Amino acid sequence: MVVCGDDGLAHRLAAELRGVYDEQVTLVVPPDRRTARPPVVGRARAASAALFDRMVSAAVGTVGRAAPAGQPAGPATGQRTDGEGVLEADEPTEAVLAEAGVARAAALALVYDDDETNIRAALTARRLNPRLRLVLRLYNRRLGQHIEELLDQAAALATGDETAGLEASTTVLSDADTAAPALAATAVAGTSRVVQTEGLLLRAVERPLSGEDGAGLSALALLSGGEQPPLLLPGDEDVRRAAGRQAVVLEHVSSPTDARSATPDRRLTGVMPLASLFSRRLRWSLAGLVGCVVALAVTLWLVTGISPLRACYITLLDLFAIDDPAFKEPLGRQILQLLSALVGLLLLPVLLAAALEAFGTFRTASTLRRPPRGLSGHVVLLGLGKIGTRVLTRLRELNVPVVCVESDPEARGLATARRLRVPVVLGDVTQEGVLEAAQIHRARTLLAVTSADTTNLEAVLYARTVRPDLRVVLRLYDDDFATAVYRTLRAAHPNALTRSRSVTHLAAPAFAGAMLGRQVLGAIAVERRVLLFAAVDVDGHPQLEGRTLRDAFHTGSWRALARLGHPDTSSGHVLEKGDRVVVAATRRGLAELR
């Protein structure tokens, strides 16, 4: 595997490939400007090695120089190394890619922060190795679709094999798209141990097993207790014998944790209620005028003895001053005509005010909305950049009420907030009064995903002074910093839920799964072991096709959890051709299933 990048995602992805999947990786990163030297393979920087040690349980050593082009990779003995090859280069040029061994590699990940750099390197790599599996990091979704088709078509033409596009698959991912569901799920479910795809949200929680868990379908793992080691994917008998033992149990999250969030607030949806067109004072004025007209019509009916319908008609004519003067009519009729004319004069300014208010309401419908009064149980989202925009979209898909806070009036996410009619507070979150304008004192969760770690931390610390029990989820770039912040906040506020998340940590599993050609949805750590979740097509799998979800199970290896596209996780459904299922598996179990 070859990983090329210029930020933390490249390091995290390389560690994921080696620590979780036991793959041999060459990492291409820009040189350290303080000690810049010519490109060389085999010089793992101390910082990178230390990062790998912290992120994976296996120790990270060094690796010898990459083999010259045309020779087998690895040392002369042909044995696999235990370390990481690091190639330092400013840009992924053709020479750098060739030196990294792209011509012999199984997969290449291009995760530079610049879309153009990734596309240029992908075109070069496809020419060097038409059967190479490519994974690109692009923010532009539409461009990514075109690039996927272009590169797969180029592979098919270069090899003369129409199936080459399947083998040399090109996958375009965005760290924003892959991290946003986990951040949104953390805000909703309170945990990042979530697997989410196609509307299905599964949450893994730790709790002691009871006698009702004998079926074992929801038990992912038994945690170690005393001299008992952890057990992944236990069988029914193992679960029954482990009553009272701590276990990782799977739950289906179909809606936010509170019923108030499950029903969307009409003030935060795209539907404009009729009452929002006019102010309360104007509505009362209109109601008073309508009452006056009705009273005049009834009085005219009683005084003159004409039919009620004709009385209403004549009253309206008098109201709009288009009837003949009542010179020869009785005195009561003349008085009523004068009163109707007076009411008509009062009606004109009210109608004008109504027209102006309605016009102003429709005009401001395309502008940013302010948080409505009395709003509660919502999520306060800080930042509408790449990550914040994706998180906002996901939260609204889950019908979670949201109030956004953004300091940049030109932020890319403001258009999305305007389209979704989500209230936005423009201002620096570090300034006093901004979070109060977002009604943080009545919010359910604070989700800080700005690009500045210090801004996110400052906002969380201030919000905790307002609401000590507030659930907070903050995005931090560095893994070590995120861990330190989490531990400190948890110690300072033990009764409040605190989650700190690194986007690179959340996005790396999806990129790693794409490099392996697997639809890996996520990974959950169980003590020192890892449980993988993947989407698998039932067709062609004798272990799955024709079996129920309960029977599609191999103790200690893999278990079918639910059908994609079907929220019902009933274990009695018989899997058939065309079904796709979410599978929990160990690394070896997933390889066996495939």
mmCIF file of N, CA and C in Angstrom, residues 209-283:
data_model
loop_
_atom_site.group_PDB
_atom_site.id
_atom_site.type_symbol
_atom_site.label_atom_id
_atom_site.label_comp_id
_atom_site.label_asym_id
_atom_site.label_seq_id
_atom_site.Cartn_x
_atom_site.Cartn_y
_atom_site.Cartn_z
ATOM 1 N N LEU A 209 -24.669 -8.015 30.877
ATOM 2 C CA LEU A 209 -25.677 -8.871 30.265
ATOM 3 C C LEU A 209 -26.668 -9.331 31.329
ATOM 4 N N SER A 210 -27.900 -9.512 30.881
ATOM 5 C CA SER A 210 -28.943 -10.030 31.757
ATOM 6 C C SER A 210 -29.478 -11.318 31.169
ATOM 7 N N GLY A 211 -30.404 -11.943 31.868
ATOM 8 C CA GLY A 211 -30.966 -13.193 31.374
ATOM 9 C C GLY A 211 -31.738 -13.017 30.095
ATOM 10 N N GLU A 212 -32.204 -11.777 29.803
ATOM 11 C CA GLU A 212 -32.969 -11.543 28.583
ATOM 12 C C GLU A 212 -32.089 -11.506 27.352
ATOM 13 N N ASP A 213 -30.761 -11.494 27.518
ATOM 14 C CA ASP A 213 -29.857 -11.422 26.385
ATOM 15 C C ASP A 213 -29.413 -12.810 25.934
ATOM 16 N N GLY A 214 -30.159 -13.821 26.258
ATOM 17 C CA GLY A 214 -29.748 -15.170 25.908
ATOM 18 C C GLY A 214 -29.667 -15.408 24.429
ATOM 19 N N ALA A 215 -30.492 -14.687 23.642
ATOM 20 C CA ALA A 215 -30.448 -14.906 22.193
ATOM 21 C C ALA A 215 -29.099 -14.527 21.634
ATOM 22 N N GLY A 216 -28.459 -13.542 22.204
ATOM 23 C CA GLY A 216 -27.099 -13.212 21.805
ATOM 24 C C GLY A 216 -26.981 -12.450 20.515
ATOM 25 N N LEU A 217 -28.091 -12.099 19.873
ATOM 26 C CA LEU A 217 -27.980 -11.435 18.586
ATOM 27 C C LEU A 217 -27.361 -10.051 18.721
ATOM 28 N N SER A 218 -27.592 -9.364 19.847
ATOM 29 C CA SER A 218 -27.095 -8.006 20.005
ATOM 30 C C SER A 218 -25.737 -7.941 20.691
ATOM 31 N N ALA A 219 -25.216 -9.054 21.178
ATOM 32 C CA ALA A 219 -23.941 -9.055 21.889
ATOM 33 C C ALA A 219 -22.794 -9.154 20.894
ATOM 34 N N LEU A 220 -22.016 -8.081 20.793
ATOM 35 C CA LEU A 220 -20.870 -8.085 19.887
ATOM 36 C C LEU A 220 -19.649 -8.721 20.524
ATOM 37 N N ALA A 221 -19.467 -8.508 21.827
ATOM 38 C CA ALA A 221 -18.261 -9.014 22.469
ATOM 39 C C ALA A 221 -18.493 -9.090 23.963
ATOM 40 N N LEU A 222 -17.795 -10.009 24.595
ATOM 41 C CA LEU A 222 -17.750 -10.109 26.046
ATOM 42 C C LEU A 222 -16.418 -9.540 26.509
ATOM 43 N N LEU A 223 -16.473 -8.584 27.413
ATOM 44 C CA LEU A 223 -15.254 -7.954 27.893
ATOM 45 C C LEU A 223 -14.564 -8.864 28.903
ATOM 46 N N SER A 224 -13.290 -8.633 29.078
ATOM 47 C CA SER A 224 -12.517 -9.462 30.004
ATOM 48 C C SER A 224 -12.975 -9.218 31.435
ATOM 49 N N GLY A 225 -12.975 -10.277 32.210
ATOM 50 C CA GLY A 225 -13.361 -10.171 33.606
ATOM 51 C C GLY A 225 -12.631 -11.209 34.423
ATOM 52 N N GLY A 226 -11.847 -10.775 35.399
ATOM 53 C CA GLY A 226 -11.037 -11.714 36.167
ATOM 54 C C GLY A 226 -9.986 -12.347 35.276
ATOM 55 N N GLU A 227 -10.004 -13.667 35.204
ATOM 56 C CA GLU A 227 -9.060 -14.376 34.345
ATOM 57 C C GLU A 227 -9.649 -14.672 32.964
ATOM 58 N N GLN A 228 -10.855 -14.234 32.704
ATOM 59 C CA GLN A 228 -11.503 -14.504 31.430
ATOM 60 C C GLN A 228 -11.069 -13.471 30.404
ATOM 61 N N PRO A 229 -10.536 -13.899 29.273
ATOM 62 C CA PRO A 229 -10.119 -12.949 28.233
ATOM 63 C C PRO A 229 -11.336 -12.431 27.483
ATOM 64 N N PRO A 230 -11.201 -11.326 26.728
ATOM 65 C CA PRO A 230 -12.323 -10.840 25.920
ATOM 66 C C PRO A 230 -12.671 -11.838 24.822
ATOM 67 N N LEU A 231 -13.942 -11.869 24.458
ATOM 68 C CA LEU A 231 -14.414 -12.807 23.437
ATOM 69 C C LEU A 231 -15.242 -12.033 22.427
ATOM 70 N N LEU A 232 -14.782 -11.987 21.176
ATOM 71 C CA LEU A 232 -15.501 -11.304 20.120
ATOM 72 C C LEU A 232 -16.553 -12.226 19.518
ATOM 73 N N LEU A 233 -17.723 -11.646 19.212
ATOM 74 C CA LEU A 233 -18.824 -12.353 18.560
ATOM 75 C C LEU A 233 -19.117 -13.692 19.236
ATOM 76 N N PRO A 234 -19.509 -13.660 20.498
ATOM 77 C CA PRO A 234 -19.764 -14.914 21.217
ATOM 78 C C PRO A 234 -21.023 -15.600 20.707
ATOM 79 N N GLY A 235 -21.082 -16.917 20.908
ATOM 80 C CA GLY A 235 -22.256 -17.680 20.549
ATOM 81 C C GLY A 235 -23.347 -17.555 21.599
ATOM 82 N N ASP A 236 -24.517 -18.121 21.286
ATOM 83 C CA ASP A 236 -25.647 -18.009 22.202
ATOM 84 C C ASP A 236 -25.335 -18.640 23.552
ATOM 85 N N GLU A 237 -24.674 -19.779 23.537
ATOM 86 C CA GLU A 237 -24.362 -20.464 24.784
ATOM 87 C C GLU A 237 -23.376 -19.658 25.621
ATOM 88 N N ASP A 238 -22.396 -19.019 24.936
ATOM 89 C CA ASP A 238 -21.433 -18.179 25.654
ATOM 90 C C ASP A 238 -22.135 -17.009 26.330
ATOM 91 N N VAL A 239 -23.113 -16.423 25.647
ATOM 92 C CA VAL A 239 -23.830 -15.286 26.214
ATOM 93 C C VAL A 239 -24.665 -15.713 27.408
ATOM 94 N N ARG A 240 -25.317 -16.858 27.312
ATOM 95 C CA ARG A 240 -26.144 -17.327 28.420
ATOM 96 C C ARG A 240 -25.297 -17.607 29.663
ATOM 97 N N ARG A 241 -24.096 -18.105 29.458
ATOM 98 C CA ARG A 241 -23.227 -18.400 30.598
ATOM 99 C C ARG A 241 -22.601 -17.143 31.186
ATOM 100 N N ALA A 242 -22.661 -16.033 30.442
ATOM 101 C CA ALA A 242 -21.964 -14.810 30.866
ATOM 102 C C ALA A 242 -22.917 -13.789 31.475
ATOM 103 N N ALA A 243 -24.027 -14.236 32.045
ATOM 104 C CA ALA A 243 -24.982 -13.310 32.660
ATOM 105 C C ALA A 243 -24.284 -12.487 33.744
ATOM 106 N N GLY A 244 -24.458 -11.171 33.679
ATOM 107 C CA GLY A 244 -23.831 -10.264 34.627
ATOM 108 C C GLY A 244 -22.466 -9.768 34.197
ATOM 109 N N ARG A 245 -21.900 -10.344 33.164
ATOM 110 C CA ARG A 245 -20.586 -9.931 32.685
ATOM 111 C C ARG A 245 -20.732 -8.734 31.747
ATOM 112 N N GLN A 246 -19.775 -7.827 31.789
ATOM 113 C CA GLN A 246 -19.804 -6.660 30.918
ATOM 114 C C GLN A 246 -19.645 -7.092 29.458
ATOM 115 N N ALA A 247 -20.455 -6.493 28.603
ATOM 116 C CA ALA A 247 -20.429 -6.856 27.189
ATOM 117 C C ALA A 247 -20.637 -5.617 26.340
ATOM 118 N N VAL A 248 -20.163 -5.679 25.108
ATOM 119 C CA VAL A 248 -20.446 -4.656 24.109
ATOM 120 C C VAL A 248 -21.703 -5.104 23.374
ATOM 121 N N VAL A 249 -22.771 -4.343 23.525
ATOM 122 C CA VAL A 249 -24.083 -4.725 23.006
ATOM 123 C C VAL A 249 -24.486 -3.747 21.909
ATOM 124 N N LEU A 250 -25.099 -4.277 20.864
ATOM 125 C CA LEU A 250 -25.515 -3.469 19.722
ATOM 126 C C LEU A 250 -26.948 -3.006 19.912
ATOM 127 N N GLU A 251 -27.165 -1.715 19.651
ATOM 128 C CA GLU A 251 -28.495 -1.135 19.727
ATOM 129 C C GLU A 251 -28.825 -0.451 18.415
ATOM 130 N N HIS A 252 -30.098 -0.484 18.054
ATOM 131 C CA HIS A 252 -30.557 0.194 16.845
ATOM 132 C C HIS A 252 -31.101 1.558 17.232
ATOM 133 N N VAL A 253 -30.490 2.620 16.715
ATOM 134 C CA VAL A 253 -30.916 3.987 16.997
ATOM 135 C C VAL A 253 -31.706 4.471 15.796
ATOM 136 N N SER A 254 -33.018 4.573 15.948
ATOM 137 C CA SER A 254 -33.866 4.994 14.834
ATOM 138 C C SER A 254 -34.202 6.463 14.887
ATOM 139 N N SER A 255 -33.974 7.098 16.034
ATOM 140 C CA SER A 255 -34.318 8.503 16.191
ATOM 141 C C SER A 255 -33.463 9.078 17.293
ATOM 142 N N PRO A 256 -33.431 10.400 17.456
ATOM 143 C CA PRO A 256 -32.711 10.991 18.561
ATOM 144 C C PRO A 256 -33.216 10.465 19.897
ATOM 145 N N THR A 257 -32.385 10.637 20.906
ATOM 146 C CA THR A 257 -32.653 9.999 22.185
ATOM 147 C C THR A 257 -33.838 10.596 22.914
ATOM 148 N N ASP A 258 -34.310 11.743 22.522
ATOM 149 C CA ASP A 258 -35.431 12.366 23.205
ATOM 150 C C ASP A 258 -36.582 12.533 22.228
ATOM 151 N N ALA A 259 -37.790 12.322 22.717
ATOM 152 C CA ALA A 259 -38.954 12.406 21.831
ATOM 153 C C ALA A 259 -39.144 13.810 21.294
ATOM 154 N N ARG A 260 -38.676 14.810 22.025
ATOM 155 C CA ARG A 260 -38.821 16.172 21.522
ATOM 156 C C ARG A 260 -37.996 16.384 20.275
ATOM 157 N N SER A 261 -36.841 15.712 20.181
ATOM 158 C CA SER A 261 -36.009 15.842 19.001
ATOM 159 C C SER A 261 -36.511 14.972 17.868
ATOM 160 N N ALA A 262 -37.252 13.899 18.189
ATOM 161 C CA ALA A 262 -37.733 13.017 17.142
ATOM 162 C C ALA A 262 -38.751 13.723 16.271
ATOM 163 N N THR A 263 -39.538 14.650 16.838
ATOM 164 C CA THR A 263 -40.509 15.407 16.061
ATOM 165 C C THR A 263 -39.903 16.750 15.722
ATOM 166 N N PRO A 264 -39.688 17.046 14.441
ATOM 167 C CA PRO A 264 -39.029 18.283 14.084
ATOM 168 C C PRO A 264 -39.844 19.502 14.469
ATOM 169 N N ASP A 265 -39.178 20.506 14.962
ATOM 170 C CA ASP A 265 -39.810 21.766 15.305
ATOM 171 C C ASP A 265 -40.160 22.495 14.018
ATOM 172 N N ARG A 266 -41.428 22.856 13.882
ATOM 173 C CA ARG A 266 -41.848 23.518 12.646
ATOM 174 C C ARG A 266 -41.154 24.864 12.460
ATOM 175 N N ARG A 267 -40.676 25.420 13.549
ATOM 176 C CA ARG A 267 -39.973 26.702 13.417
ATOM 177 C C ARG A 267 -38.609 26.521 12.788
ATOM 178 N N LEU A 268 -38.114 25.273 12.718
ATOM 179 C CA LEU A 268 -36.783 25.030 12.184
ATOM 180 C C LEU A 268 -36.822 24.247 10.896
ATOM 181 N N THR A 269 -37.985 24.034 10.318
ATOM 182 C CA THR A 269 -38.090 23.289 9.071
ATOM 183 C C THR A 269 -38.246 24.234 7.902
ATOM 184 N N GLY A 270 -38.257 23.660 6.715
ATOM 185 C CA GLY A 270 -38.386 24.462 5.512
ATOM 186 C C GLY A 270 -39.800 24.919 5.231
ATOM 187 N N VAL A 271 -40.802 24.521 6.033
ATOM 188 C CA VAL A 271 -42.189 24.905 5.812
ATOM 189 C C VAL A 271 -42.457 26.211 6.543
ATOM 190 N N MET A 272 -42.943 27.232 5.797
ATOM 191 C CA MET A 272 -43.224 28.526 6.404
ATOM 192 C C MET A 272 -44.670 28.554 6.885
ATOM 193 N N PRO A 273 -44.930 28.575 8.197
ATOM 194 C CA PRO A 273 -46.304 28.622 8.680
ATOM 195 C C PRO A 273 -46.959 29.944 8.306
ATOM 196 N N LEU A 274 -48.303 29.904 8.126
ATOM 197 C CA LEU A 274 -49.026 31.101 7.728
ATOM 198 C C LEU A 274 -48.907 32.200 8.767
ATOM 199 N N ALA A 275 -48.858 31.809 10.038
ATOM 200 C CA ALA A 275 -48.789 32.816 11.097
ATOM 201 C C ALA A 275 -47.506 33.633 11.037
ATOM 202 N N SER A 276 -46.436 33.068 10.414
ATOM 203 C CA SER A 276 -45.172 33.805 10.355
ATOM 204 C C SER A 276 -45.217 34.951 9.356
ATOM 205 N N LEU A 277 -46.268 35.013 8.522
ATOM 206 C CA LEU A 277 -46.352 36.097 7.551
ATOM 207 C C LEU A 277 -46.700 37.427 8.214
ATOM 208 N N PHE A 278 -47.484 37.385 9.281
ATOM 209 C CA PHE A 278 -47.981 38.604 9.908
ATOM 210 C C PHE A 278 -47.658 38.583 11.396
ATOM 211 N N SER A 279 -47.405 39.760 11.927
ATOM 212 C CA SER A 279 -47.137 39.886 13.354
ATOM 213 C C SER A 279 -48.423 39.684 14.157
ATOM 214 N N ARG A 280 -48.266 39.468 15.452
ATOM 215 C CA ARG A 280 -49.441 39.244 16.299
ATOM 216 C C ARG A 280 -50.321 40.490 16.359
ATOM 217 N N ARG A 281 -49.704 41.663 16.432
ATOM 218 C CA ARG A 281 -50.489 42.899 16.495
ATOM 219 C C ARG A 281 -51.310 43.098 15.225
ATOM 220 N N LEU A 282 -50.711 42.780 14.081
ATOM 221 C CA LEU A 282 -51.435 42.932 12.828
ATOM 222 C C LEU A 282 -52.578 41.921 12.724
ATOM 223 N N ARG A 283 -52.351 40.720 13.206
ATOM 224 C CA ARG A 283 -53.408 39.717 13.156
ATOM 225 C C ARG A 283 -54.591 40.136 14.040
#
